[in-house]
mmCIF file of C-alpha atoms in Angstrom:
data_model
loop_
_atom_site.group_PDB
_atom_site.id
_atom_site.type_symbol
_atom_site.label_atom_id
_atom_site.label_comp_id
_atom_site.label_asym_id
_atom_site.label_seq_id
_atom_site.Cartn_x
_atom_site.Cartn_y
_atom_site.Cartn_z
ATOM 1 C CA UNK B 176 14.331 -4.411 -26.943
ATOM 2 C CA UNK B 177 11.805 -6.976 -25.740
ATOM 3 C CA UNK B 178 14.276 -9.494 -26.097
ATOM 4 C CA UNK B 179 15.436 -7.787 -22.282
ATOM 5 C CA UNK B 180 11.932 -8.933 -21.480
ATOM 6 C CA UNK B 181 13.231 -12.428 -21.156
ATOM 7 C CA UNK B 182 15.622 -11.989 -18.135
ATOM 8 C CA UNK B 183 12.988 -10.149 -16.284
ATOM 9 C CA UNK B 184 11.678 -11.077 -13.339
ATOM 10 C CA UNK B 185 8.191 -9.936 -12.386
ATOM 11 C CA UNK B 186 8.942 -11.420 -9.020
ATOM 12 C CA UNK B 187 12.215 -9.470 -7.571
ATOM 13 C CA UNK B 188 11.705 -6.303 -10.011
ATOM 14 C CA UNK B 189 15.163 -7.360 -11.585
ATOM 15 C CA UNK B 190 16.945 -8.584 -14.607
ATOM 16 C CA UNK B 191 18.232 -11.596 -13.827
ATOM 17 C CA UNK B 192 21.805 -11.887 -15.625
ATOM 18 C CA UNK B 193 24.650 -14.704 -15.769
ATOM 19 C CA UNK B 194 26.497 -11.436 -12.893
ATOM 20 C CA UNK B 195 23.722 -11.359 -11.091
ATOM 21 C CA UNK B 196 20.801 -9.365 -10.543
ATOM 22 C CA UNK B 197 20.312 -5.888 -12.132
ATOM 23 C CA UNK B 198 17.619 -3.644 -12.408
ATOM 24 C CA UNK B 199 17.229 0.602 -13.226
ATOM 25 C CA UNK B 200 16.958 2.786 -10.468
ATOM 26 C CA UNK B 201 16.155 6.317 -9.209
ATOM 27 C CA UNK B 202 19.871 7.155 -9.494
ATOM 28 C CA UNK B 203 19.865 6.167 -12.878
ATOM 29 C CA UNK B 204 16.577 7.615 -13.533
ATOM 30 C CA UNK B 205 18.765 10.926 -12.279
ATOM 31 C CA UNK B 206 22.114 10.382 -14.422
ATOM 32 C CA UNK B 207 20.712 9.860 -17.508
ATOM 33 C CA UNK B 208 17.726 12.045 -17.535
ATOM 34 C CA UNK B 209 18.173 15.024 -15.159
ATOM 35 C CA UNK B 210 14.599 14.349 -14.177
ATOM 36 C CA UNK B 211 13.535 15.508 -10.670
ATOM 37 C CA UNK B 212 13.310 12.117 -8.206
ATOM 38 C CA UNK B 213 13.219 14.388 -4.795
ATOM 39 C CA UNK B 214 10.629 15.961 -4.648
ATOM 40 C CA UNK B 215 7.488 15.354 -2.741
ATOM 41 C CA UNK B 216 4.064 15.497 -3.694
ATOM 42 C CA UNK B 217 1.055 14.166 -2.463
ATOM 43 C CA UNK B 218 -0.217 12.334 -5.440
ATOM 44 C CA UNK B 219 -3.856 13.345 -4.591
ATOM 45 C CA UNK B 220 -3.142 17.017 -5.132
ATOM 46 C CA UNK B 221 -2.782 15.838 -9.046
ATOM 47 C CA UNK B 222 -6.225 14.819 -9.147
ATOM 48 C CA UNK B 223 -7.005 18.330 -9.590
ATOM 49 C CA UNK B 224 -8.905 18.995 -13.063
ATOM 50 C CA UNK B 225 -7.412 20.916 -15.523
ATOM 51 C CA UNK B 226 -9.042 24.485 -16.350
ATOM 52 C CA UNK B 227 -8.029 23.538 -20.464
ATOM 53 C CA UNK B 228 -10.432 21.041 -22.755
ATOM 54 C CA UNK B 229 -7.977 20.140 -24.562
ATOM 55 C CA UNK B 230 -9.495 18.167 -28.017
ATOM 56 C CA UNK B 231 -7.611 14.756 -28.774
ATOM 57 C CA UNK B 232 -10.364 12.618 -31.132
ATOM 58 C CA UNK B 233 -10.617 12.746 -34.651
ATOM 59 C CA UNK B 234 -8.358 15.630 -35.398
ATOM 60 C CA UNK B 235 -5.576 13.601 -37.281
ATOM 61 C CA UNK B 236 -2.968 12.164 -34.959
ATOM 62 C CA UNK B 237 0.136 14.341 -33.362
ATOM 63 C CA UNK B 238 0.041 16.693 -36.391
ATOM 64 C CA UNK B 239 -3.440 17.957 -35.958
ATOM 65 C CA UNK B 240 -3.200 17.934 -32.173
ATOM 66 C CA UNK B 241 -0.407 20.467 -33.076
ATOM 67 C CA UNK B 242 -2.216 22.536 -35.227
ATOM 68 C CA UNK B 243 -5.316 22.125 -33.155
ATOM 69 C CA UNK B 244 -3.617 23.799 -30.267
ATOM 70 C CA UNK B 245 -0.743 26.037 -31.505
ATOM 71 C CA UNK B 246 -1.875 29.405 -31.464
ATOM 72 C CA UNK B 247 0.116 33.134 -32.680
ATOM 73 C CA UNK B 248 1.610 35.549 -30.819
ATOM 74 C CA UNK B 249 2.967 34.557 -27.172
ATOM 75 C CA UNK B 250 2.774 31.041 -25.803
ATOM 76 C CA UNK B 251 -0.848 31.274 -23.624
ATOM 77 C CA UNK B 252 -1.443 28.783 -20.877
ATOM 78 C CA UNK B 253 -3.980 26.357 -22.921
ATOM 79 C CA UNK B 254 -0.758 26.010 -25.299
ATOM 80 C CA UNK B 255 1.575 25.711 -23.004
ATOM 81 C CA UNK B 256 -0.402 22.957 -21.071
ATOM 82 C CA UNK B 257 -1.115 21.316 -24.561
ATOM 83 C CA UNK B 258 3.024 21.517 -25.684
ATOM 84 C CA UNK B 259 4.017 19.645 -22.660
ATOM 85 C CA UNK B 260 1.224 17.084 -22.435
ATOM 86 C CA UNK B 261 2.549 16.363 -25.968
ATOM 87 C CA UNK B 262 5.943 16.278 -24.680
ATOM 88 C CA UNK B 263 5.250 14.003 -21.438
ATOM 89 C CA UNK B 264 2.525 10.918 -23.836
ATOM 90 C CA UNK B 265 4.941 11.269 -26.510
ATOM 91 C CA UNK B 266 8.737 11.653 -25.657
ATOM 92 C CA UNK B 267 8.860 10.707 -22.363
ATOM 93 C CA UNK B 268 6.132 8.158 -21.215
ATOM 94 C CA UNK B 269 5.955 7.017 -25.029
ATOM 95 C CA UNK B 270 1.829 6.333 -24.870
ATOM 96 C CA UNK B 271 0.675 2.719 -26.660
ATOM 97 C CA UNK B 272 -1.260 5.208 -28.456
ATOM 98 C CA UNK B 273 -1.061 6.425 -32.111
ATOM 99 C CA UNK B 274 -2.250 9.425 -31.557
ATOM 100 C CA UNK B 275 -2.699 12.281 -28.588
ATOM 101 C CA UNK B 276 -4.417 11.510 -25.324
ATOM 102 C CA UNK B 277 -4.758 13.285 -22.165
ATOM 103 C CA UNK B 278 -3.532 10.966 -20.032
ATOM 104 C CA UNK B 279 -0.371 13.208 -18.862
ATOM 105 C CA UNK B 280 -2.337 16.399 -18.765
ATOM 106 C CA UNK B 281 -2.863 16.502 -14.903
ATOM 107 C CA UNK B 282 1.016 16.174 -15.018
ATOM 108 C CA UNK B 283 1.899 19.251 -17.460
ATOM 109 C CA UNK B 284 -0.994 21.094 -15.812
ATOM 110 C CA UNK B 285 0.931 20.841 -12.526
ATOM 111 C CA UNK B 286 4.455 21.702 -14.005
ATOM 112 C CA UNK B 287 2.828 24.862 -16.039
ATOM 113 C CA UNK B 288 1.838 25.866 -12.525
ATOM 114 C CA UNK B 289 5.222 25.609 -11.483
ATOM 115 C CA UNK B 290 4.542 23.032 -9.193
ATOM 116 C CA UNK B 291 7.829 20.451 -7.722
ATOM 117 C CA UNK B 292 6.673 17.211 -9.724
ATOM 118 C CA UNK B 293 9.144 14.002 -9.421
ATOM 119 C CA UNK B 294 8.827 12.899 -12.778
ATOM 120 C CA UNK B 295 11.720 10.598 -12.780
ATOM 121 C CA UNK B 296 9.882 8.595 -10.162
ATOM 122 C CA UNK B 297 7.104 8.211 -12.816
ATOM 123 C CA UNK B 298 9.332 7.388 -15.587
ATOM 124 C CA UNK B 299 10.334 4.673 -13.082
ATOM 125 C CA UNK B 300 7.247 3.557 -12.361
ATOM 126 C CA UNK B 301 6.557 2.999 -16.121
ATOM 127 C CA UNK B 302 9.311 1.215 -16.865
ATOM 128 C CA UNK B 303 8.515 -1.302 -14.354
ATOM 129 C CA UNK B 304 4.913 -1.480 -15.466
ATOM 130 C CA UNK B 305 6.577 -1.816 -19.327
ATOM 131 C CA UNK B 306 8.767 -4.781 -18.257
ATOM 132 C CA UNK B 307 5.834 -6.321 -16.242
ATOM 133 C CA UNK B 308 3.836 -6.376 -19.271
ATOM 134 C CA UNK B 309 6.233 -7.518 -21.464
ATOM 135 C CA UNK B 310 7.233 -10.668 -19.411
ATOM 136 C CA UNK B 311 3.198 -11.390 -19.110
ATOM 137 C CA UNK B 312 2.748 -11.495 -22.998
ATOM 138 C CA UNK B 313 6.085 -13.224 -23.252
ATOM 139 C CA UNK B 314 4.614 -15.837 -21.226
ATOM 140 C CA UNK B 315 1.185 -16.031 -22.913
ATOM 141 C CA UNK B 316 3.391 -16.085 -26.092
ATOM 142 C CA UNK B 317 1.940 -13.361 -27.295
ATOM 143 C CA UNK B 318 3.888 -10.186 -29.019
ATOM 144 C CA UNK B 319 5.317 -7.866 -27.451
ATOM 145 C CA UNK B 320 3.881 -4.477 -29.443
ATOM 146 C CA UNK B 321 3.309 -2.448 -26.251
ATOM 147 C CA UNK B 322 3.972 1.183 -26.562
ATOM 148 C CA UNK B 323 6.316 2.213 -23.355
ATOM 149 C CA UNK B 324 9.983 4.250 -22.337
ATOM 150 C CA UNK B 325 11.891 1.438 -24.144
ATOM 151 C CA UNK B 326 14.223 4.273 -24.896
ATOM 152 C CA UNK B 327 15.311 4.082 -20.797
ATOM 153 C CA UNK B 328 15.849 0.296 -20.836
#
């Protein structure tokens, strides 16, 4: 997949192909995903901490984060916070990381609350940032090992 890296352009946001100029959009964010891309949200309002701890370090990757967290009997709000914080670093933003962080928890704090979040226009947003990246190191000819929705591209 990095080889798409090479017919990005960091300058127009675009692959730049022998047809012309191409590059993923909300709409295709939409079609492919069903994520939400209308919703509004004051990005602010995310900033809100979360009323779960949830422990990431030295508890042995995505398997102890599950065990860590899963509890018996019906799904509480600390697991259900914890299940789609999982969900968001692992399946959807795909985290650089090898193991569990809580970088999406503001996110799956919000949609436990039932709150309208546009998550497509994230997913966007980080496939940009992905390609940007990738076209940097590609240019510092460096490798391009960076952890990132390369599943959407």
């Amino acid at each position: 997949m990095s080889a798409a890296s090479y017919f990005w352009s960091n300058t127009l946001n675009v692959f730049l192909f022998k047809q012309g100029p191409m590059t993923p959009t909300l709409i295709d964010v939409k079609i492919l995903t069903g994520l939400d891309i209308d919703s509004e949200i004051n990005p602010f309002n995310l900033l809100v901490n979360s009323s779960h701890k949830l422990k990431t370090k030295k508890i042995g990757g995505w398997s102890g984060y599950i065990s860590e967290h899963m509890e018996q009997g019906s799904v509480s709000e600390r697991e259900h916070v914890a299940f789609l914080t999982l969900w968001l670093e692992r399946f959807i933003f795909c985290g650089s990381t090898c193991g569990p962080t809580t970088n999406c928890q503001h996110l799956a704090q919000a949609l436990v609350n039932k709150k309208q979040i546009p998550l497509g226009r994230y997913l966007l947003g980080a496939v940009y940032r992905l390609l940007h990246i990738a076209t940097q190191d590609l240019m510092l000819k460096q490798t391009v090992a960076h952890g990132g929705p390369w599943w959407f591209i």
